[in-house]
Amino acid sequence: MSKETDRFVEIVKTNDHIVFFGGAGVSTESGIPDFRSVDGLYNQQYDYPPETILSHSFYRRNPEEFYRFYHNKMLFPDAQPNAAHRMLARLEEMGKLDAVITQNIDGLHQAAGSKKVFELHGSVLRNYCEDCHAFYDLSHIMNTKGAPRCDKCGGPVKPDVVLYEEGLDQNTINGAVAAIRQANVLIIGGTSLAVYPAAGLIDYFQGDHLIVINMSPTPRDRYADLCIQEPIGRVFSSLENAL
């Protein structure tokens, strides 16, 4: 292990009230790509950049094209939790981790066993009719061609994900802020902290140890006690025999 990873292990071993704040880099090791890094590939198939297609106004104007992109680029039903997901669930079970706050929409933290998860941007696993609010799971969306309609009332079915131009759920924000405020250790992992307002939640941290695990620099590196530029799964795997 590197000296940074050794320090990470020591902090986690000797502290409780840990909170994890994660982004797309947590799930790339499960085979889910970060769409911001491959815009060039998308432009070969689509007439608009991902940020446009995944906006509320585009969804309203062109739901068929929205769902074509959504099916091809946002849904990974066969993805499995990786070492980071599994270790975070174990830390929660041990009573050391208070909460996971994620910008991801893939549900892999819960699949690994995490219970207290604040999904800032929603989840592809939940879908609702916009008229009668009937619930539809991921398999229903996967098995529907084009823009899905409600079996009960015929209304449009929308993923429970936060699109560009939409606000975050206030209850989710409140829960995440409370967890960060009460944390003794905040671990930021797999995120460039470029997406707001989610990234701004870090400002509420008042604890002892700020740790950043990311393959590229982030705006918070200069405030961190520890920065680790290594694959997040490998970093969390270092805890396997230490706890």
PDB file of C-alpha atoms in Angstrom:
ATOM      1  CA  MET A   1       0.000   0.000   0.000  1.00  0.00           C
ATOM      2  CA  SER A   2       1.054   3.597  -0.546  1.00  0.00           C
ATOM      3  CA  LYS A   3       1.638   5.862   2.416  1.00  0.00           C
ATOM      4  CA  GLU A   4      -1.571   7.724   1.513  1.00  0.00           C
ATOM      5  CA  THR A   5      -3.556   4.492   1.612  1.00  0.00           C
ATOM      6  CA  ASP A   6      -1.923   3.571   4.932  1.00  0.00           C
ATOM      7  CA  ARG A   7      -3.082   6.903   6.321  1.00  0.00           C
ATOM      8  CA  PHE A   8      -6.585   6.316   4.941  1.00  0.00           C
ATOM      9  CA  VAL A   9      -6.788   2.958   6.685  1.00  0.00           C
ATOM     10  CA  GLU A  10      -5.599   4.487   9.960  1.00  0.00           C
ATOM     11  CA  ILE A  11      -8.192   7.287   9.847  1.00  0.00           C
ATOM     12  CA  VAL A  12     -11.045   4.870   9.116  1.00  0.00           C
ATOM     13  CA  LYS A  13      -9.900   2.447  11.849  1.00  0.00           C
ATOM     14  CA  THR A  14      -9.658   5.127  14.545  1.00  0.00           C
ATOM     15  CA  ASN A  15     -12.793   7.154  13.753  1.00  0.00           C
ATOM     16  CA  ASP A  16     -16.567   6.751  13.730  1.00  0.00           C
ATOM     17  CA  HIS A  17     -19.264   9.025  12.288  1.00  0.00           C
ATOM     18  CA  ILE A  18     -17.884   8.661   8.767  1.00  0.00           C
ATOM     19  CA  VAL A  19     -19.865   9.959   5.788  1.00  0.00           C
ATOM     20  CA  PHE A  20     -19.110   9.125   2.173  1.00  0.00           C
ATOM     21  CA  PHE A  21     -19.881  11.565  -0.665  1.00  0.00           C
ATOM     22  CA  GLY A  22     -19.473   9.924  -4.073  1.00  0.00           C
ATOM     23  CA  GLY A  23     -19.878  10.416  -7.786  1.00  0.00           C
ATOM     24  CA  ALA A  24     -19.561   8.657 -11.116  1.00  0.00           C
ATOM     25  CA  GLY A  25     -16.045   7.391 -10.427  1.00  0.00           C
ATOM     26  CA  VAL A  26     -17.435   5.025  -7.794  1.00  0.00           C
ATOM     27  CA  SER A  27     -19.414   3.142 -10.442  1.00  0.00           C
ATOM     28  CA  THR A  28     -16.961   3.184 -13.349  1.00  0.00           C
ATOM     29  CA  GLU A  29     -15.264   0.157 -11.793  1.00  0.00           C
ATOM     30  CA  SER A  30     -18.632  -1.610 -12.105  1.00  0.00           C
ATOM     31  CA  GLY A  31     -18.634  -0.929 -15.847  1.00  0.00           C
ATOM     32  CA  ILE A  32     -20.827   2.179 -15.814  1.00  0.00           C
ATOM     33  CA  PRO A  33     -19.120   4.945 -17.824  1.00  0.00           C
ATOM     34  CA  ASP A  34     -18.999   8.587 -16.855  1.00  0.00           C
ATOM     35  CA  PHE A  35     -20.811  10.173 -19.808  1.00  0.00           C
ATOM     36  CA  ARG A  36     -18.963  13.474 -19.437  1.00  0.00           C
ATOM     37  CA  SER A  37     -15.726  11.828 -20.472  1.00  0.00           C
ATOM     38  CA  VAL A  38     -16.967  10.435 -23.784  1.00  0.00           C
ATOM     39  CA  ASP A  39     -18.968  13.203 -25.435  1.00  0.00           C
ATOM     40  CA  GLY A  40     -17.140  12.565 -28.684  1.00  0.00           C
ATOM     41  CA  LEU A  41     -18.595   9.070 -28.910  1.00  0.00           C
ATOM     42  CA  TYR A  42     -22.076  10.302 -28.234  1.00  0.00           C
ATOM     43  CA  ASN A  43     -21.867  12.932 -30.930  1.00  0.00           C
ATOM     44  CA  GLN A  44     -21.446  10.161 -33.489  1.00  0.00           C
ATOM     45  CA  GLN A  45     -24.986   8.964 -32.713  1.00  0.00           C
ATOM     46  CA  TYR A  46     -26.855  11.983 -31.408  1.00  0.00           C
ATOM     47  CA  ASP A  47     -27.498  15.476 -32.700  1.00  0.00           C
ATOM     48  CA  TYR A  48     -27.259  17.015 -29.212  1.00  0.00           C
ATOM     49  CA  PRO A  49     -24.766  16.832 -26.317  1.00  0.00           C
ATOM     50  CA  PRO A  50     -25.753  14.664 -23.320  1.00  0.00           C
ATOM     51  CA  GLU A  51     -26.448  17.697 -21.118  1.00  0.00           C
ATOM     52  CA  THR A  52     -29.076  18.876 -23.613  1.00  0.00           C
ATOM     53  CA  ILE A  53     -30.751  15.495 -24.051  1.00  0.00           C
ATOM     54  CA  LEU A  54     -30.861  14.971 -20.281  1.00  0.00           C
ATOM     55  CA  SER A  55     -32.594  18.298 -19.655  1.00  0.00           C
ATOM     56  CA  HIS A  56     -36.182  18.758 -18.539  1.00  0.00           C
ATOM     57  CA  SER A  57     -37.062  20.894 -21.544  1.00  0.00           C
ATOM     58  CA  PHE A  58     -35.658  18.342 -24.033  1.00  0.00           C
ATOM     59  CA  TYR A  59     -37.525  15.520 -22.271  1.00  0.00           C
ATOM     60  CA  ARG A  60     -40.747  17.508 -22.707  1.00  0.00           C
ATOM     61  CA  ARG A  61     -40.090  18.414 -26.346  1.00  0.00           C
ATOM     62  CA  ASN A  62     -38.728  15.100 -27.570  1.00  0.00           C
ATOM     63  CA  PRO A  63     -39.422  12.181 -25.207  1.00  0.00           C
ATOM     64  CA  GLU A  64     -38.708   9.556 -27.883  1.00  0.00           C
ATOM     65  CA  GLU A  65     -35.173  10.851 -28.469  1.00  0.00           C
ATOM     66  CA  PHE A  66     -34.681  11.305 -24.732  1.00  0.00           C
ATOM     67  CA  TYR A  67     -35.536   7.665 -24.118  1.00  0.00           C
ATOM     68  CA  ARG A  68     -33.352   6.459 -26.996  1.00  0.00           C
ATOM     69  CA  PHE A  69     -30.359   8.091 -25.321  1.00  0.00           C
ATOM     70  CA  TYR A  70     -31.529   7.033 -21.851  1.00  0.00           C
ATOM     71  CA  HIS A  71     -31.784   3.366 -22.867  1.00  0.00           C
ATOM     72  CA  ASN A  72     -28.447   3.336 -24.685  1.00  0.00           C
ATOM     73  CA  LYS A  73     -26.309   5.368 -22.305  1.00  0.00           C
ATOM     74  CA  MET A  74     -27.860   5.517 -18.828  1.00  0.00           C
ATOM     75  CA  LEU A  75     -29.207   2.035 -18.072  1.00  0.00           C
ATOM     76  CA  PHE A  76     -26.872  -0.780 -16.993  1.00  0.00           C
ATOM     77  CA  PRO A  77     -29.120  -3.459 -15.459  1.00  0.00           C
ATOM     78  CA  ASP A  78     -26.330  -6.047 -15.268  1.00  0.00           C
ATOM     79  CA  ALA A  79     -23.876  -3.844 -13.329  1.00  0.00           C
ATOM     80  CA  GLN A  80     -22.789  -5.223  -9.958  1.00  0.00           C
ATOM     81  CA  PRO A  81     -21.409  -3.468  -6.860  1.00  0.00           C
ATOM     82  CA  ASN A  82     -17.621  -3.241  -6.692  1.00  0.00           C
ATOM     83  CA  ALA A  83     -15.194  -3.277  -3.769  1.00  0.00           C
ATOM     84  CA  ALA A  84     -15.956   0.337  -2.807  1.00  0.00           C
ATOM     85  CA  HIS A  85     -19.724  -0.264  -2.660  1.00  0.00           C
ATOM     86  CA  ARG A  86     -19.256  -3.444  -0.645  1.00  0.00           C
ATOM     87  CA  MET A  87     -16.826  -1.948   1.860  1.00  0.00           C
ATOM     88  CA  LEU A  88     -19.035   1.092   2.455  1.00  0.00           C
ATOM     89  CA  ALA A  89     -21.926  -1.253   3.249  1.00  0.00           C
ATOM     90  CA  ARG A  90     -19.660  -3.158   5.647  1.00  0.00           C
ATOM     91  CA  LEU A  91     -18.560   0.053   7.381  1.00  0.00           C
ATOM     92  CA  GLU A  92     -22.210   0.978   7.911  1.00  0.00           C
ATOM     93  CA  GLU A  93     -22.960  -2.478   9.304  1.00  0.00           C
ATOM     94  CA  MET A  94     -20.042  -2.049  11.715  1.00  0.00           C
ATOM     95  CA  GLY A  95     -21.507   1.242  12.931  1.00  0.00           C
ATOM     96  CA  LYS A  96     -18.610   3.344  11.633  1.00  0.00           C
ATOM     97  CA  LEU A  97     -20.338   4.876   8.596  1.00  0.00           C
ATOM     98  CA  ASP A  98     -23.387   7.076   9.154  1.00  0.00           C
ATOM     99  CA  ALA A  99     -24.478   7.674   5.559  1.00  0.00           C
ATOM    100  CA  VAL A 100     -23.673   7.486   1.874  1.00  0.00           C
ATOM    101  CA  ILE A 101     -24.446  10.548  -0.220  1.00  0.00           C
ATOM    102  CA  THR A 102     -24.319   9.778  -3.923  1.00  0.00           C
ATOM    103  CA  GLN A 103     -24.694  11.664  -7.174  1.00  0.00           C
ATOM    104  CA  ASN A 104     -25.154   8.331  -8.978  1.00  0.00           C
ATOM    105  CA  ILE A 105     -28.513   6.983 -10.112  1.00  0.00           C
ATOM    106  CA  ASP A 106     -27.639   3.292 -10.473  1.00  0.00           C
ATOM    107  CA  GLY A 107     -28.733   1.933  -7.072  1.00  0.00           C
ATOM    108  CA  LEU A 108     -25.484   0.006  -6.575  1.00  0.00           C
ATOM    109  CA  HIS A 109     -24.946   1.217  -3.011  1.00  0.00           C
ATOM    110  CA  GLN A 110     -28.252  -0.338  -1.947  1.00  0.00           C
ATOM    111  CA  ALA A 111     -27.478  -3.464  -3.978  1.00  0.00           C
ATOM    112  CA  ALA A 112     -24.287  -3.831  -1.930  1.00  0.00           C
ATOM    113  CA  GLY A 113     -26.252  -3.568   1.312  1.00  0.00           C
ATOM    114  CA  SER A 114     -26.054   0.112   2.276  1.00  0.00           C
ATOM    115  CA  LYS A 115     -29.178   1.232   4.128  1.00  0.00           C
ATOM    116  CA  LYS A 116     -28.823   4.980   4.651  1.00  0.00           C
ATOM    117  CA  VAL A 117     -28.262   6.378   1.161  1.00  0.00           C
ATOM    118  CA  PHE A 118     -29.123   9.891   0.036  1.00  0.00           C
ATOM    119  CA  GLU A 119     -29.547   9.803  -3.751  1.00  0.00           C
ATOM    120  CA  LEU A 120     -29.102  13.433  -4.749  1.00  0.00           C
ATOM    121  CA  HIS A 121     -29.995  12.814  -8.386  1.00  0.00           C
ATOM    122  CA  GLY A 122     -32.586  10.066  -7.939  1.00  0.00           C
ATOM    123  CA  SER A 123     -32.539   6.511  -9.264  1.00  0.00           C
ATOM    124  CA  VAL A 124     -33.186   4.674 -12.538  1.00  0.00           C
ATOM    125  CA  LEU A 125     -34.804   1.930 -10.448  1.00  0.00           C
ATOM    126  CA  ARG A 126     -37.845   4.129  -9.785  1.00  0.00           C
ATOM    127  CA  ASN A 127     -40.188   5.406 -12.467  1.00  0.00           C
ATOM    128  CA  TYR A 128     -43.574   7.052 -12.057  1.00  0.00           C
ATOM    129  CA  CYS A 129     -46.550   8.008 -14.180  1.00  0.00           C
ATOM    130  CA  GLU A 130     -46.690  11.780 -14.220  1.00  0.00           C
ATOM    131  CA  ASP A 131     -50.503  11.742 -14.135  1.00  0.00           C
ATOM    132  CA  CYS A 132     -51.584   9.011 -11.688  1.00  0.00           C
ATOM    133  CA  HIS A 133     -48.170   8.420 -10.021  1.00  0.00           C
ATOM    134  CA  ALA A 134     -48.232   4.650 -10.612  1.00  0.00           C
ATOM    135  CA  PHE A 135     -44.831   3.057  -9.975  1.00  0.00           C
ATOM    136  CA  TYR A 136     -42.822   1.185 -12.615  1.00  0.00           C
ATOM    137  CA  ASP A 137     -39.554  -0.657 -12.050  1.00  0.00           C
ATOM    138  CA  LEU A 138     -36.462  -0.722 -14.246  1.00  0.00           C
ATOM    139  CA  SER A 139     -37.494  -3.891 -16.083  1.00  0.00           C
ATOM    140  CA  HIS A 140     -40.662  -2.157 -17.302  1.00  0.00           C
ATOM    141  CA  ILE A 141     -38.585   0.649 -18.808  1.00  0.00           C
ATOM    142  CA  MET A 142     -36.086  -1.796 -20.305  1.00  0.00           C
ATOM    143  CA  ASN A 143     -38.886  -3.747 -21.991  1.00  0.00           C
ATOM    144  CA  THR A 144     -40.636  -0.696 -23.421  1.00  0.00           C
ATOM    145  CA  LYS A 145     -39.712   0.718 -26.806  1.00  0.00           C
ATOM    146  CA  GLY A 146     -39.824   4.460 -27.177  1.00  0.00           C
ATOM    147  CA  ALA A 147     -41.329   6.701 -24.498  1.00  0.00           C
ATOM    148  CA  PRO A 148     -43.277   4.550 -21.985  1.00  0.00           C
ATOM    149  CA  ARG A 149     -46.900   5.239 -21.142  1.00  0.00           C
ATOM    150  CA  CYS A 150     -48.795   4.243 -18.024  1.00  0.00           C
ATOM    151  CA  ASP A 151     -50.698   0.952 -18.221  1.00  0.00           C
ATOM    152  CA  LYS A 152     -53.360   2.355 -15.911  1.00  0.00           C
ATOM    153  CA  CYS A 153     -54.123   5.826 -17.277  1.00  0.00           C
ATOM    154  CA  GLY A 154     -51.996   6.272 -20.390  1.00  0.00           C
ATOM    155  CA  GLY A 155     -49.972   9.118 -18.916  1.00  0.00           C
ATOM    156  CA  PRO A 156     -46.237   9.607 -19.560  1.00  0.00           C
ATOM    157  CA  VAL A 157     -43.855   7.631 -17.362  1.00  0.00           C
ATOM    158  CA  LYS A 158     -40.765   9.535 -16.198  1.00  0.00           C
ATOM    159  CA  PRO A 159     -37.655   8.199 -14.461  1.00  0.00           C
ATOM    160  CA  ASP A 160     -37.255   9.383 -10.882  1.00  0.00           C
ATOM    161  CA  VAL A 161     -33.987  11.090 -11.798  1.00  0.00           C
ATOM    162  CA  VAL A 162     -33.109  14.771 -11.550  1.00  0.00           C
ATOM    163  CA  LEU A 163     -32.702  16.160 -15.054  1.00  0.00           C
ATOM    164  CA  TYR A 164     -30.828  19.326 -15.920  1.00  0.00           C
ATOM    165  CA  GLU A 165     -33.072  22.349 -15.189  1.00  0.00           C
ATOM    166  CA  GLU A 166     -34.774  20.457 -12.333  1.00  0.00           C
ATOM    167  CA  GLY A 167     -34.202  21.062  -8.634  1.00  0.00           C
ATOM    168  CA  LEU A 168     -32.981  18.521  -6.121  1.00  0.00           C
ATOM    169  CA  ASP A 169     -35.419  16.967  -3.673  1.00  0.00           C
ATOM    170  CA  GLN A 170     -35.444  19.138  -0.552  1.00  0.00           C
ATOM    171  CA  ASN A 171     -35.832  16.254   1.903  1.00  0.00           C
ATOM    172  CA  THR A 172     -32.828  14.514   0.358  1.00  0.00           C
ATOM    173  CA  ILE A 173     -30.769  17.707   0.601  1.00  0.00           C
ATOM    174  CA  ASN A 174     -31.767  18.225   4.233  1.00  0.00           C
ATOM    175  CA  GLY A 175     -30.793  14.677   5.142  1.00  0.00           C
ATOM    176  CA  ALA A 176     -27.457  14.930   3.350  1.00  0.00           C
ATOM    177  CA  VAL A 177     -26.639  18.279   4.974  1.00  0.00           C
ATOM    178  CA  ALA A 178     -27.456  16.928   8.439  1.00  0.00           C
ATOM    179  CA  ALA A 179     -25.227  13.892   7.885  1.00  0.00           C
ATOM    180  CA  ILE A 180     -22.307  16.008   6.659  1.00  0.00           C
ATOM    181  CA  ARG A 181     -22.649  18.463   9.540  1.00  0.00           C
ATOM    182  CA  GLN A 182     -22.487  15.636  12.093  1.00  0.00           C
ATOM    183  CA  ALA A 183     -19.644  13.754  10.415  1.00  0.00           C
ATOM    184  CA  ASN A 184     -16.243  13.430  12.005  1.00  0.00           C
ATOM    185  CA  VAL A 185     -14.754  12.104   8.750  1.00  0.00           C
ATOM    186  CA  LEU A 186     -15.951  13.029   5.263  1.00  0.00           C
ATOM    187  CA  ILE A 187     -14.674  10.878   2.407  1.00  0.00           C
ATOM    188  CA  ILE A 188     -15.166  12.364  -1.067  1.00  0.00           C
ATOM    189  CA  GLY A 189     -14.752   9.693  -3.711  1.00  0.00           C
ATOM    190  CA  GLY A 190     -14.989   9.387  -7.474  1.00  0.00           C
ATOM    191  CA  THR A 191     -16.219  12.878  -8.195  1.00  0.00           C
ATOM    192  CA  SER A 192     -14.660  15.979  -9.730  1.00  0.00           C
ATOM    193  CA  LEU A 193     -17.039  18.119  -7.633  1.00  0.00           C
ATOM    194  CA  ALA A 194     -18.052  20.000 -10.758  1.00  0.00           C
ATOM    195  CA  VAL A 195     -21.832  19.523 -10.524  1.00  0.00           C
ATOM    196  CA  TYR A 196     -23.758  22.009  -8.405  1.00  0.00           C
ATOM    197  CA  PRO A 197     -25.692  22.325  -6.186  1.00  0.00           C
ATOM    198  CA  ALA A 198     -24.601  18.807  -5.115  1.00  0.00           C
ATOM    199  CA  ALA A 199     -20.905  19.705  -4.783  1.00  0.00           C
ATOM    200  CA  GLY A 200     -21.769  22.677  -2.581  1.00  0.00           C
ATOM    201  CA  LEU A 201     -22.974  20.365   0.181  1.00  0.00           C
ATOM    202  CA  ILE A 202     -19.323  19.786   1.109  1.00  0.00           C
ATOM    203  CA  ASP A 203     -19.289  23.275   2.607  1.00  0.00           C
ATOM    204  CA  TYR A 204     -21.319  22.003   5.577  1.00  0.00           C
ATOM    205  CA  PHE A 205     -18.523  19.729   6.798  1.00  0.00           C
ATOM    206  CA  GLN A 206     -17.048  20.815  10.144  1.00  0.00           C
ATOM    207  CA  GLY A 207     -15.371  17.579  11.256  1.00  0.00           C
ATOM    208  CA  ASP A 208     -11.774  16.515  11.749  1.00  0.00           C
ATOM    209  CA  HIS A 209     -10.739  14.659   8.584  1.00  0.00           C
ATOM    210  CA  LEU A 210     -11.539  15.481   4.946  1.00  0.00           C
ATOM    211  CA  ILE A 211     -10.358  12.775   2.532  1.00  0.00           C
ATOM    212  CA  VAL A 212     -10.485  13.035  -1.271  1.00  0.00           C
ATOM    213  CA  ILE A 213     -10.114   9.903  -3.414  1.00  0.00           C
ATOM    214  CA  ASN A 214     -10.210  10.736  -7.115  1.00  0.00           C
ATOM    215  CA  MET A 215      -8.096   9.973 -10.167  1.00  0.00           C
ATOM    216  CA  SER A 216      -7.874  13.668 -11.098  1.00  0.00           C
ATOM    217  CA  PRO A 217      -7.523  16.831  -8.981  1.00  0.00           C
ATOM    218  CA  THR A 218     -10.621  18.424  -7.443  1.00  0.00           C
ATOM    219  CA  PRO A 219     -11.328  21.943  -6.155  1.00  0.00           C
ATOM    220  CA  ARG A 220     -11.298  20.574  -2.591  1.00  0.00           C
ATOM    221  CA  ASP A 221      -7.849  19.007  -2.663  1.00  0.00           C
ATOM    222  CA  ARG A 222      -6.216  22.009  -1.004  1.00  0.00           C
ATOM    223  CA  TYR A 223      -8.600  21.748   1.961  1.00  0.00           C
ATOM    224  CA  ALA A 224      -8.196  17.997   2.413  1.00  0.00           C
ATOM    225  CA  ASP A 225      -6.151  16.250   5.081  1.00  0.00           C
ATOM    226  CA  LEU A 226      -5.506  13.455   2.607  1.00  0.00           C
ATOM    227  CA  CYS A 227      -5.688  13.197  -1.203  1.00  0.00           C
ATOM    228  CA  ILE A 228      -5.403   9.827  -2.926  1.00  0.00           C
ATOM    229  CA  GLN A 229      -5.201   9.598  -6.719  1.00  0.00           C
ATOM    230  CA  GLU A 230      -5.772   5.860  -7.065  1.00  0.00           C
ATOM    231  CA  PRO A 231      -8.713   3.666  -8.177  1.00  0.00           C
ATOM    232  CA  ILE A 232     -11.332   3.915  -5.465  1.00  0.00           C
ATOM    233  CA  GLY A 233     -12.021   0.191  -5.397  1.00  0.00           C
ATOM    234  CA  ARG A 234      -8.382  -0.535  -4.688  1.00  0.00           C
ATOM    235  CA  VAL A 235      -8.280   2.061  -1.919  1.00  0.00           C
ATOM    236  CA  PHE A 236     -11.324   0.609  -0.168  1.00  0.00           C
ATOM    237  CA  SER A 237     -10.024  -2.936  -0.650  1.00  0.00           C
ATOM    238  CA  SER A 238      -7.105  -1.947   1.598  1.00  0.00           C
ATOM    239  CA  LEU A 239      -9.592  -1.939   4.488  1.00  0.00           C
ATOM    240  CA  GLU A 240     -10.515  -5.594   3.922  1.00  0.00           C
ATOM    241  CA  ASN A 241      -8.078  -7.113   6.384  1.00  0.00           C
ATOM    242  CA  ALA A 242      -7.578  -4.029   8.526  1.00  0.00           C
ATOM    243  CA  LEU A 243     -10.966  -3.876  10.221  1.00  0.00           C
TER     244      LEU A 243
END
